[in-house]
Structures are given as structure tokens and as C-alpha cells.
PDB file of C-alpha atoms in Angstrom:
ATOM      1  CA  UNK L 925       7.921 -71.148 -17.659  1.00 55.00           C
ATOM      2  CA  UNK L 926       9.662 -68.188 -15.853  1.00 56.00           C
ATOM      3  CA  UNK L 927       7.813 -66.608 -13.580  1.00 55.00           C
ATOM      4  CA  UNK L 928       6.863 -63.010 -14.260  1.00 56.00           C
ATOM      5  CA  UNK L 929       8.483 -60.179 -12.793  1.00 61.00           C
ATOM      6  CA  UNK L 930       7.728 -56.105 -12.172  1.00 61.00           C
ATOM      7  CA  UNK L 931      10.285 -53.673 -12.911  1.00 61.00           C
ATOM      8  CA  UNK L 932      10.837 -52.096  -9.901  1.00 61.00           C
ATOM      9  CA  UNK L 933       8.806 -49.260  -8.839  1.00 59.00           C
ATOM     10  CA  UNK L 934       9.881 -45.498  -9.929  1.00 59.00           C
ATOM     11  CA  UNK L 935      10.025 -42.574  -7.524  1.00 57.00           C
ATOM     12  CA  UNK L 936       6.939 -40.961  -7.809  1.00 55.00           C
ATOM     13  CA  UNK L 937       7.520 -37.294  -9.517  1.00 57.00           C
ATOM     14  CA  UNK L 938       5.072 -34.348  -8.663  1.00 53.00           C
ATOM     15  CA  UNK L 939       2.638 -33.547 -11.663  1.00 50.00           C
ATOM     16  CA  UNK L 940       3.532 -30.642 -13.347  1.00 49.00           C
ATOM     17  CA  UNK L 941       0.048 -29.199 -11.630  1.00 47.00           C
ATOM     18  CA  UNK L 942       0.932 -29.693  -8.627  1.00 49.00           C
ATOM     19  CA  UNK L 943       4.640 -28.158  -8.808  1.00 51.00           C
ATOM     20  CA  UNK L 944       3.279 -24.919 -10.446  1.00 50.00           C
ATOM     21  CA  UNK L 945       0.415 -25.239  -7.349  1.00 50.00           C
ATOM     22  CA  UNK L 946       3.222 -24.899  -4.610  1.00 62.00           C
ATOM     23  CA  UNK L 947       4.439 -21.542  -6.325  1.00 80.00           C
ATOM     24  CA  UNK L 948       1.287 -19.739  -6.341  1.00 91.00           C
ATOM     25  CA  UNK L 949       1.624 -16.040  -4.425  1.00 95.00           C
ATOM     26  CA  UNK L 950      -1.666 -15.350  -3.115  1.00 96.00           C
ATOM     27  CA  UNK L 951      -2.180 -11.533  -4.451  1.00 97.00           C
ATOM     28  CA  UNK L 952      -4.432  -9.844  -1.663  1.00 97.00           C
ATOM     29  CA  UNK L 953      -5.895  -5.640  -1.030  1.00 97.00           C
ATOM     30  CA  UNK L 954      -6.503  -4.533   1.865  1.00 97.00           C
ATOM     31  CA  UNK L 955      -8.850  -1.335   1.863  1.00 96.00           C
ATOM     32  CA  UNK L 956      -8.463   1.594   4.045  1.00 96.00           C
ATOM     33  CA  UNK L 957     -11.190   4.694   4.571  1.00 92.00           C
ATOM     34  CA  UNK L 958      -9.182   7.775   4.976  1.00 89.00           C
ATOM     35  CA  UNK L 959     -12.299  10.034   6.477  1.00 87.00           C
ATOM     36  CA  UNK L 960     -13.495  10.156  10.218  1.00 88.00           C
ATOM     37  CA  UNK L 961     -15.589   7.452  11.002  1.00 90.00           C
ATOM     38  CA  UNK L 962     -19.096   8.394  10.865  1.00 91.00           C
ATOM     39  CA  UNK L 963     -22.200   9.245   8.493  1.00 91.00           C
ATOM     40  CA  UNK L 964     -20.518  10.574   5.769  1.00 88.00           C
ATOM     41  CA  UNK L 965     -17.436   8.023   5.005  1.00 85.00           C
ATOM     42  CA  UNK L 966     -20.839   5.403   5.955  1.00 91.00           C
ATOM     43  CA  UNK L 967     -22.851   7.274   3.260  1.00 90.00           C
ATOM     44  CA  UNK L 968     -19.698   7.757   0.820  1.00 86.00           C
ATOM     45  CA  UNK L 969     -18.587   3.872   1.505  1.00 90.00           C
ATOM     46  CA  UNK L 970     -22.559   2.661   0.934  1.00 89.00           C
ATOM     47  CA  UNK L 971     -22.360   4.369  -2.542  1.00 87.00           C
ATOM     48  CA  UNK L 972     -18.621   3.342  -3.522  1.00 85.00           C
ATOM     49  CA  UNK L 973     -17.473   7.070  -3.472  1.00 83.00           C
ATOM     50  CA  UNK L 974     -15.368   6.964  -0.612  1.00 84.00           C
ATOM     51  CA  UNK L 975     -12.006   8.321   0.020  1.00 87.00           C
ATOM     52  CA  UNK L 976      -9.917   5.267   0.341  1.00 91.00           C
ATOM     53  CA  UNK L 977      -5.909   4.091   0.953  1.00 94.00           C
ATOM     54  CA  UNK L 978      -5.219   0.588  -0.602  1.00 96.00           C
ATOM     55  CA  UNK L 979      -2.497  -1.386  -0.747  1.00 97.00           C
ATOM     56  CA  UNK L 980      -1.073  -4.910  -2.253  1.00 98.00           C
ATOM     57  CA  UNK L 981      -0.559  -7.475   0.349  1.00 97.00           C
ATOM     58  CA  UNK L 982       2.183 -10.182  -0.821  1.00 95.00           C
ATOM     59  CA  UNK L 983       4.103 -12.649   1.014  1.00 93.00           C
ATOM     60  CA  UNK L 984       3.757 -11.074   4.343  1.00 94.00           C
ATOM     61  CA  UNK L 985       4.154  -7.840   3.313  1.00 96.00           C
ATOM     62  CA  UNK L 986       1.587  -4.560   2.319  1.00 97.00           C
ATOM     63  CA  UNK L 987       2.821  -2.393  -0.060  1.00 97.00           C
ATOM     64  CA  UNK L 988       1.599   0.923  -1.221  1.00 97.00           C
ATOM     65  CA  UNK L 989       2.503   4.466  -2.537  1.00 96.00           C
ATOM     66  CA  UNK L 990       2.870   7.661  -1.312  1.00 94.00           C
ATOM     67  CA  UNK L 991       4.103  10.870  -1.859  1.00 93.00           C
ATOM     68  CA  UNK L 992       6.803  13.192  -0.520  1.00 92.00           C
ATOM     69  CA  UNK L 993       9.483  15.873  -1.965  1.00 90.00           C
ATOM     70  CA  UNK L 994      12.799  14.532  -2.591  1.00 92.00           C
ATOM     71  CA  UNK L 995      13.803  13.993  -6.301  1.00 92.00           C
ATOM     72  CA  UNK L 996      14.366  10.417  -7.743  1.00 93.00           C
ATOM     73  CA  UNK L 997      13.471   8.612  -4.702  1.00 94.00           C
ATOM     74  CA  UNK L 998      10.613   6.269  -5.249  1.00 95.00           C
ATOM     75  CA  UNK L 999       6.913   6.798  -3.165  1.00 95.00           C
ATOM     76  CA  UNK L1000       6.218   3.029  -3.143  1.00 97.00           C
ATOM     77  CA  UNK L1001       7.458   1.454   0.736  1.00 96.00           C
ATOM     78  CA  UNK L1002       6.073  -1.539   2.303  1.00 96.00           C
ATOM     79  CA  UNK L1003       4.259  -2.310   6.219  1.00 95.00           C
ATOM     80  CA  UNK L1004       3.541  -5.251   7.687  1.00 95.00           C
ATOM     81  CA  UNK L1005      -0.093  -5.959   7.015  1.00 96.00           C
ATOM     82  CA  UNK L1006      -2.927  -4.242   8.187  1.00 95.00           C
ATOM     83  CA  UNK L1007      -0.926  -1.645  10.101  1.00 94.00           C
ATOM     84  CA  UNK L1008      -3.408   1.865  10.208  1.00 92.00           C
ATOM     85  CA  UNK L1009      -2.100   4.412   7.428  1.00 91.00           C
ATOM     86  CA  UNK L1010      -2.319   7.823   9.530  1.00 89.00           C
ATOM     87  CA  UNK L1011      -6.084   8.263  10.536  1.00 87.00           C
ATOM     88  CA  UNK L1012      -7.426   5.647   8.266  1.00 91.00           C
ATOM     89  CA  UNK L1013     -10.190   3.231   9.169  1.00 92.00           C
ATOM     90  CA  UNK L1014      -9.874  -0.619   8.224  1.00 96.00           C
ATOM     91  CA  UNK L1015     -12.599  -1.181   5.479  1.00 95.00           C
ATOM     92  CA  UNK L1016     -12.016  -4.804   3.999  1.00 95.00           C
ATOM     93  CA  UNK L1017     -10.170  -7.167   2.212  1.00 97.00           C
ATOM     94  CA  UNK L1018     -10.217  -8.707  -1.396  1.00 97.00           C
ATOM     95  CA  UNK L1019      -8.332 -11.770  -2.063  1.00 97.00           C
ATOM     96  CA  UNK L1020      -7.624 -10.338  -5.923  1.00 97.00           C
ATOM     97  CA  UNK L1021      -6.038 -13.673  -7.543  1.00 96.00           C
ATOM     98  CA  UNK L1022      -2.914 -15.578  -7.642  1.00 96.00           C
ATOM     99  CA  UNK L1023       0.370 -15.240  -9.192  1.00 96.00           C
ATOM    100  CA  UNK L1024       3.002 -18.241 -10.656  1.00 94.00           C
ATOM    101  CA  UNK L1025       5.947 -15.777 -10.710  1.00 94.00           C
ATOM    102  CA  UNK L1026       9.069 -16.730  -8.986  1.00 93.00           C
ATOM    103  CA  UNK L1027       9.913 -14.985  -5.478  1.00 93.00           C
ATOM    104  CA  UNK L1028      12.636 -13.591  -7.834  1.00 94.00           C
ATOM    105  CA  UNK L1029      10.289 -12.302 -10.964  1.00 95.00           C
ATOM    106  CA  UNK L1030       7.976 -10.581  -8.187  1.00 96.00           C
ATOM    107  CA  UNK L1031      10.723  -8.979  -6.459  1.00 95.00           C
ATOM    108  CA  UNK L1032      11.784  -7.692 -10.344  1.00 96.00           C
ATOM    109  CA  UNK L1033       7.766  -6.265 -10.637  1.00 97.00           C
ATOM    110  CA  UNK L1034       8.085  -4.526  -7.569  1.00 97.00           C
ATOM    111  CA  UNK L1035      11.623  -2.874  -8.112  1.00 96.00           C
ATOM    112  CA  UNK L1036      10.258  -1.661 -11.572  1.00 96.00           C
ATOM    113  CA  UNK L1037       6.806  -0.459  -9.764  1.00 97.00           C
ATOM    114  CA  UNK L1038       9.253   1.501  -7.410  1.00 96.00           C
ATOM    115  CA  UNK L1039      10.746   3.213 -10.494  1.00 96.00           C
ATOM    116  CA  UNK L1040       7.594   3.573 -12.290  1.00 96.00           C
ATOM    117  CA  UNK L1041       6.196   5.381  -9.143  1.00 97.00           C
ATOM    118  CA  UNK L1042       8.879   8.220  -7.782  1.00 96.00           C
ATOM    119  CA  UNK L1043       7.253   9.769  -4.786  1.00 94.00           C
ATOM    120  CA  UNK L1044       7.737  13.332  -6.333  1.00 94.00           C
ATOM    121  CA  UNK L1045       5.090  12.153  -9.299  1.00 94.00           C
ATOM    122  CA  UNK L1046       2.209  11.419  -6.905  1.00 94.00           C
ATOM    123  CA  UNK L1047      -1.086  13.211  -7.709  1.00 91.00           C
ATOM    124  CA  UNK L1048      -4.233  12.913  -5.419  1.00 88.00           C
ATOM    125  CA  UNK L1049      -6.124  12.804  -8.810  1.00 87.00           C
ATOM    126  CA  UNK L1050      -4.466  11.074 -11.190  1.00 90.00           C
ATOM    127  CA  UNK L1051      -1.478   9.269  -9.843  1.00 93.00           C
ATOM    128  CA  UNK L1052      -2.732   7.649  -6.291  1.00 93.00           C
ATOM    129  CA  UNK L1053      -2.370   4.747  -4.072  1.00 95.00           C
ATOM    130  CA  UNK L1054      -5.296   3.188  -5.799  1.00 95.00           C
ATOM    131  CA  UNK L1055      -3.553   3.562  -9.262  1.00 95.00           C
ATOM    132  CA  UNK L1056      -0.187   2.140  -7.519  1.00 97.00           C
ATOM    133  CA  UNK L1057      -2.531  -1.059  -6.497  1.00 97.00           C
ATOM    134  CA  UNK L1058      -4.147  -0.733  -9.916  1.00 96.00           C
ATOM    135  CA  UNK L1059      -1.060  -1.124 -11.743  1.00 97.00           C
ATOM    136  CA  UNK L1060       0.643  -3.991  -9.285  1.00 97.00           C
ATOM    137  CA  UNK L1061      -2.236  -6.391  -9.549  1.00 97.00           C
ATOM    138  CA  UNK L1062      -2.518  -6.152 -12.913  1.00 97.00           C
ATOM    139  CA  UNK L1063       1.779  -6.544 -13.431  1.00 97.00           C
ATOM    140  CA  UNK L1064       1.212  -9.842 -11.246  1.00 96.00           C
ATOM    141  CA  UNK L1065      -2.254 -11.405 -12.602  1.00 96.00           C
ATOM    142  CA  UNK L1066      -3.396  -9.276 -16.113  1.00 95.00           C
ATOM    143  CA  UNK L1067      -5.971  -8.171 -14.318  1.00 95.00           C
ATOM    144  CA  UNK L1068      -6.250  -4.566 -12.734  1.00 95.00           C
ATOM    145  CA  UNK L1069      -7.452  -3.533  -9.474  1.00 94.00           C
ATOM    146  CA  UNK L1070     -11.239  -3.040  -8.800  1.00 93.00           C
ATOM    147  CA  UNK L1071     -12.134   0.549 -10.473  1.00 91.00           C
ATOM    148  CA  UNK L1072     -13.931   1.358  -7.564  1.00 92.00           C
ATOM    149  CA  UNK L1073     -10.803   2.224  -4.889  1.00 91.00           C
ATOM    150  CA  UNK L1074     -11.016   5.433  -7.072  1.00 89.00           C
ATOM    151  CA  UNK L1075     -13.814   6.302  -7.870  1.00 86.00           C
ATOM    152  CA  UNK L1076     -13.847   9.557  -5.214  1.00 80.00           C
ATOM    153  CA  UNK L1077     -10.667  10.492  -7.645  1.00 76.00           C
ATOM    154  CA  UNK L1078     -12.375   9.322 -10.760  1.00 72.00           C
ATOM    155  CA  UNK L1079     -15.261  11.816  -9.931  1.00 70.00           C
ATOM    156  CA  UNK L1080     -12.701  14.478  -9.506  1.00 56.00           C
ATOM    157  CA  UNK L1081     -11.212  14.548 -12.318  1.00 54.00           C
ATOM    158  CA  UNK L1082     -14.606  14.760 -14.355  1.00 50.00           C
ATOM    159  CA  UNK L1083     -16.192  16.797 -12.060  1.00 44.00           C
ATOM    160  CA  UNK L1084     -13.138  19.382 -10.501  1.00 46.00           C
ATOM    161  CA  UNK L1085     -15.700  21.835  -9.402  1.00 48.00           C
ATOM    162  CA  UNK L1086     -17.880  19.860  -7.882  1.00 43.00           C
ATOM    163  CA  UNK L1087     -16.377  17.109  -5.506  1.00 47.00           C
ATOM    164  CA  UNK L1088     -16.458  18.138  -1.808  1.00 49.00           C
ATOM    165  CA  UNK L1089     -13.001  18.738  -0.810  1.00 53.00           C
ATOM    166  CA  UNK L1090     -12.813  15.966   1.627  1.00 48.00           C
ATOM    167  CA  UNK L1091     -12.998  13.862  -0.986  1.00 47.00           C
ATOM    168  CA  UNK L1092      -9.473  14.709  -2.075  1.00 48.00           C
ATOM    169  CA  UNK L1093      -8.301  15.591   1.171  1.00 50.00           C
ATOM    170  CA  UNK L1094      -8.085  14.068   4.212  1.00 45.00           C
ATOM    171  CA  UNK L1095      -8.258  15.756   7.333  1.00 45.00           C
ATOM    172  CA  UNK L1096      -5.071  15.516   9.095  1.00 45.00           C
ATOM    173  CA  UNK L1097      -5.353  13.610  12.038  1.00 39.00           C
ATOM    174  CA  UNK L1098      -4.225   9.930  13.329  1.00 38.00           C
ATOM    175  CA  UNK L1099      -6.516   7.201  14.221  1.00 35.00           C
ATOM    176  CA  UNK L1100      -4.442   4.386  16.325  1.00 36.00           C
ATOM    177  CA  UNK L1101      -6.888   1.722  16.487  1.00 38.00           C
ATOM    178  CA  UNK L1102      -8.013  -0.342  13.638  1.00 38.00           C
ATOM    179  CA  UNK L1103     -11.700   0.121  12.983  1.00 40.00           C
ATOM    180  CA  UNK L1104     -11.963   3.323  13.984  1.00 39.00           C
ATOM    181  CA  UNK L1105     -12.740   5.503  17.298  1.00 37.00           C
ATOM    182  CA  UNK L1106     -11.690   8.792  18.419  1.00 36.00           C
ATOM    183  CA  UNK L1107      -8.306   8.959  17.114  1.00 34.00           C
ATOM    184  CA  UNK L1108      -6.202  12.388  17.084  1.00 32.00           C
ATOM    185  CA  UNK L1109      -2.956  13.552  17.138  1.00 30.00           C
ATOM    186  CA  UNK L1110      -0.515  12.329  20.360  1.00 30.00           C
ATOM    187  CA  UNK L1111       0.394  15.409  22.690  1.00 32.00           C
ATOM    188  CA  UNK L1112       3.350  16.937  21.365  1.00 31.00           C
ATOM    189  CA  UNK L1113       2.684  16.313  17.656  1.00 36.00           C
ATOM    190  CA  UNK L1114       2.960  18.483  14.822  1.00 39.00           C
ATOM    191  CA  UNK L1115       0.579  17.671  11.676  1.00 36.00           C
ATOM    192  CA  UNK L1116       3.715  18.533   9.692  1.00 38.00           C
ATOM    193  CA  UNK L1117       5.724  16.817   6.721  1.00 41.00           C
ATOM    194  CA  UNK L1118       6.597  14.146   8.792  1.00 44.00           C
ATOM    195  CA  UNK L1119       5.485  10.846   8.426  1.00 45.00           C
ATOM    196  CA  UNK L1120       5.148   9.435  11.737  1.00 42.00           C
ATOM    197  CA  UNK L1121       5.738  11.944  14.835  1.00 41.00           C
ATOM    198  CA  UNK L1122       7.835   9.982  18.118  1.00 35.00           C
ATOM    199  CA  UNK L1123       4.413   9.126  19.814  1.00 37.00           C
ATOM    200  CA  UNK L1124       3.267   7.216  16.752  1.00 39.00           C
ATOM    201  CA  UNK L1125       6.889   5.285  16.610  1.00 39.00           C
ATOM    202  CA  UNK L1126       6.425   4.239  20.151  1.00 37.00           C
ATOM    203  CA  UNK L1127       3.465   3.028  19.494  1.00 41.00           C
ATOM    204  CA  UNK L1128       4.385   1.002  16.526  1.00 50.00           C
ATOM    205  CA  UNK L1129       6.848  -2.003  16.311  1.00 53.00           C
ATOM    206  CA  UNK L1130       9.794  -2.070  14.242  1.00 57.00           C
ATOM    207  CA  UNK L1131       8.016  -4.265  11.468  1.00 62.00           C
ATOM    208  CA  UNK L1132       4.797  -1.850  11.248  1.00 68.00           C
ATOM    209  CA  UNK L1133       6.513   1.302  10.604  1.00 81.00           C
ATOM    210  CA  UNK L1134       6.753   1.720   6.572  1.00 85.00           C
ATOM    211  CA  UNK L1135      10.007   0.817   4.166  1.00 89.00           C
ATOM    212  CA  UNK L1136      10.539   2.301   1.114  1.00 90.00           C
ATOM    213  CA  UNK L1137      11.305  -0.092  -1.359  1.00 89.00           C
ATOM    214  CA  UNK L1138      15.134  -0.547  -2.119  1.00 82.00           C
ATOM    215  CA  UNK L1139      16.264   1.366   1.433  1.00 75.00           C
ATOM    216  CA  UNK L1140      15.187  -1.571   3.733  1.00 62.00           C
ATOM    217  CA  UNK L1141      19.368  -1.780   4.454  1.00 56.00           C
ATOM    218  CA  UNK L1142      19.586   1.757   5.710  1.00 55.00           C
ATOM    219  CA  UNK L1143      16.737   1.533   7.717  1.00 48.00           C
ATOM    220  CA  UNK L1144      18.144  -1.759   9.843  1.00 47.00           C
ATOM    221  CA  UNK L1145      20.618   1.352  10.949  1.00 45.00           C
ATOM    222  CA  UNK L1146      18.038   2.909  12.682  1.00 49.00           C
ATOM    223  CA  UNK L1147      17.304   2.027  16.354  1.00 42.00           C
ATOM    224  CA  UNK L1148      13.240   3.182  16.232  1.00 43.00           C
ATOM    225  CA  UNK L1149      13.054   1.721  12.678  1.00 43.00           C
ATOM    226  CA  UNK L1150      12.557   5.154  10.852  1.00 40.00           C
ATOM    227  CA  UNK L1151      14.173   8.784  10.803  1.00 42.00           C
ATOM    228  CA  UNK L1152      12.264  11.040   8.066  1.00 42.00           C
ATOM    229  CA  UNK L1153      13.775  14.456   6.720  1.00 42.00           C
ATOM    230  CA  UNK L1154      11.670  17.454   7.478  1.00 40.00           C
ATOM    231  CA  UNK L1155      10.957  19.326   4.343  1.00 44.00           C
ATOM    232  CA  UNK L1156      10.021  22.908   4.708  1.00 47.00           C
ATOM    233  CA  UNK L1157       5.671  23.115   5.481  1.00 55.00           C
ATOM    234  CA  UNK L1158       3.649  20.214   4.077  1.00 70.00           C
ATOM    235  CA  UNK L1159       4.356  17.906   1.739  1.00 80.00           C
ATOM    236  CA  UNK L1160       2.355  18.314  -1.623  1.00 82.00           C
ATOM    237  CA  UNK L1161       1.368  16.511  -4.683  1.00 80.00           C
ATOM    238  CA  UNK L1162       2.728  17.652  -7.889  1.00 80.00           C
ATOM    239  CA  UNK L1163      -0.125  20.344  -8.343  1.00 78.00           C
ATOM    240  CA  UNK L1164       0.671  21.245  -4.903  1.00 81.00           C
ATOM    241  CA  UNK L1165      -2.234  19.978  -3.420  1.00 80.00           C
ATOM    242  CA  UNK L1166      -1.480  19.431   0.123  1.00 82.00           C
ATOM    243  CA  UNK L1167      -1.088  15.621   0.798  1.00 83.00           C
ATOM    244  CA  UNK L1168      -2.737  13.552   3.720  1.00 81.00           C
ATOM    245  CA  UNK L1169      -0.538  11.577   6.293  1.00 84.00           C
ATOM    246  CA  UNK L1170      -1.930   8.816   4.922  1.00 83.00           C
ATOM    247  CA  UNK L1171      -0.856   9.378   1.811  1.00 87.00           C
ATOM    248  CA  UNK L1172       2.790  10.883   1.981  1.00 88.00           C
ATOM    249  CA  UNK L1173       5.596   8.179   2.116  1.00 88.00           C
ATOM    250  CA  UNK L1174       8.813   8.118   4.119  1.00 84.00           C
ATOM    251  CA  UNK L1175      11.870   9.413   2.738  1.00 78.00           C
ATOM    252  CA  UNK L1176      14.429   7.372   4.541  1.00 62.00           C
TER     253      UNK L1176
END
């Protein structure tokens, strides 16, 4: 009788769960509150009206959306995470969900987010960072952003004649330590259009100061890692509401 033998062993494959598992892109927000620290951003924060900056952590990298005045030039940039917008306070984090898109298909959600948000359509009301982070989660997972990140500008818009008016706008100071403290602006400073003054880029590496998206090659060119044009006065939203630090993006 011949004696029985195995075919030989196959290479073992990955399951098909466990190759889409290794291409998961954890889809994270970090949460910043743009008013002083104290009792009324604790008050505003305790009843989910506060004035906040978010922004859509992904592979290593925070992006968000700002505003500034030059024409066809997109308001969306990137930081490396958890680096202070301009006198905001670190409030939390929310892991949102997962994506299975390819490095490739996120990179093609992101330029179109860029075009989608121009830095001349920004609008402290209608068209914010919250709505930027609203509209990125949602491009990456179906789902949308909490509705809560803008609620202050939710309120409003209802409400125009009733919302305090820091709830729309910041006051216009830096804060250079993450949770708070008595941050103001460095000696020498102007609380102009620009986005970061020289005392702020020394303080900040290379990878902290912000990128827009799509100019990352011009900005290698640059030995502090940023050079913003000056506009003439503030920069303002498109119903010329003046725009916090926080919320204007570079424009180089």
C-alpha cells in the first residue's frame, strides 16, 4: 500500500481583513478654545458654546482652514500636531473614526478640500474652521464632524443680534504655551495681518509653523520656514469681519 503523502504546505496569504486592517488612517480632531483662559471660555466650554479652532489630524499632520486676502489661493495649510493656533488654549481630542483610503485617495480629498476652501471665501459664520473639519471627516468616513465645534457660530447665525461679540471674535493676542497661562504678544509685535510675527518664528520649529496645502515646495526655500505678505490693515472675512490670528492662514 503506498504510504500517504501531504502536498506540501502553501505560503500562508494575509486574509483579506487583515490587509484592509494595515491601511486604516486613523482620522483624529484636535480642539482648540480661542478665548482667554478663564470663567467665561470655562462657562462657554461647560455649556458647548464656546469659541473654538479645530482641525483634522492625519498621518502626522493637523490640518485646518483659515482665512486671508489673496485671490485663488486656498485657506486650508497644515502644522504638525498640537502646535497652539495664535492665543488658543488646548481643549481635547476626539479620535473621530478610521479611513481605508489609499495614502494616494487621501492626498486627492485633501487637494480637492484645498480647492473647495479658497482662503478669500472664509466666513466667521458660515464658512469656518469647524465647517473645514466638518466637511474633511465626513469626505474620509461619511460621517461629519461633531455639530458642536460650532455651535458659538451656529447661535450666530440664528441669533445675529444677540451673541456677545467674543463669540465671533477673538481677542487678538498669542498664548505660547499649550493649556493656557498669561500669553500676549512678544515685544516688538504688531497684531497686524501677519500670521506669525519674528518672535513667534523663533519660538517655533520649522515643522510647527503652518503650510498651505500645495506650496509645501516653496516654503523648503525659506530659511525660518515661513515669509507672509503684508496686506494693507487686518485681514477680514468676506463680510469684512475682522479675522482672529487664529483664524487667518498664511499666504506663502
Amino acid at each position: 500500500m503506498p504510504s500517504s503523502t501531504r502536498p506540501p504546505a502553501r505560503p500562508s496569504r494575509p486574509s483579506h481583513r487583515s490587509t484592509l486592517s494595515l491601511q486604516k488612517t486613523e482620522i483624529t480632531i484636535h480642539v482648540y478654545d480661542l478665548l482667554p483662559p478663564g470663567k467665561l471660555s470655562n462657562t462657554l466650554w461647560a455649556l458647548g458654546t464656546s469659541l473654538l479652532h479645530s482641525g483634522v489630524v492625519l498621518n502626522n499632520k493637523e490640518y485646518a482652514y483659515g482665512g486671508h486676502d489673496r485671490p485663488g489661493l486656498t485657506g486650508v495649510y497644515w502644522t504638525k500636531p498640537l502646535t497652539l493656533p495664535p492665543g488658543g488654549t488646548f481643549r481635547t481630542e476626539i479620535l473621530h473614526g478610521f479611513t481605508l483610503a489609499t495614502e494616494a485617495e487621501i492626498d486627492s480629498i485633501i487637494r480637492r478640500a484645498s480647492e473647495e476652501f479658497l482662503g478669500t471665501s472664509y466666513n466667521l459664520l458660515t464658512k469656518n474652521c469647524n465647517h473645514f473639519t466638518s466637511y474633511l471627516c465626513e469626505k474620509l468616513t461619511g460621517r461629519p464632524g461633531p455639530g458642536w465645534l460650532n455651535r458659538a457660530a451656529s447661535i450666530g447665525v440664528a441669533l445675529p443680534c444677540v451673541v456677545p461679540r467674543e463669540w465671533i471674535e477673538a481677542p487678538d493676542f498669542e498664548t505660547h504655551n499649550r493649556g493656557g497661562g498669561g500669553g500676549g504678544l512678544l515685544e516688538g509685535e504688531e497684531s497686524g495681518d501677519e500670521y506669525y510675527g519674528e518672535g513667534s518664528r523663533m519660538l517655533r520649529g520649522s515643522d510647527e509653523v503652518p503650510r498651505l496645502v500645495g506650496q509645501e515646495g516653496r516654503r523648503e526655500e525659506e530659511e525660518h520656514g515661513i515669509t507672509v505678505t503684508k496686506g494693507k490693515g487686518k485681514a477680514r472675512d468676506e463680510e469684512g469681519r475682522v479675522l482672529p490670528r487664529a483664524e487667518r492662514a498664511p499666504t506663502s
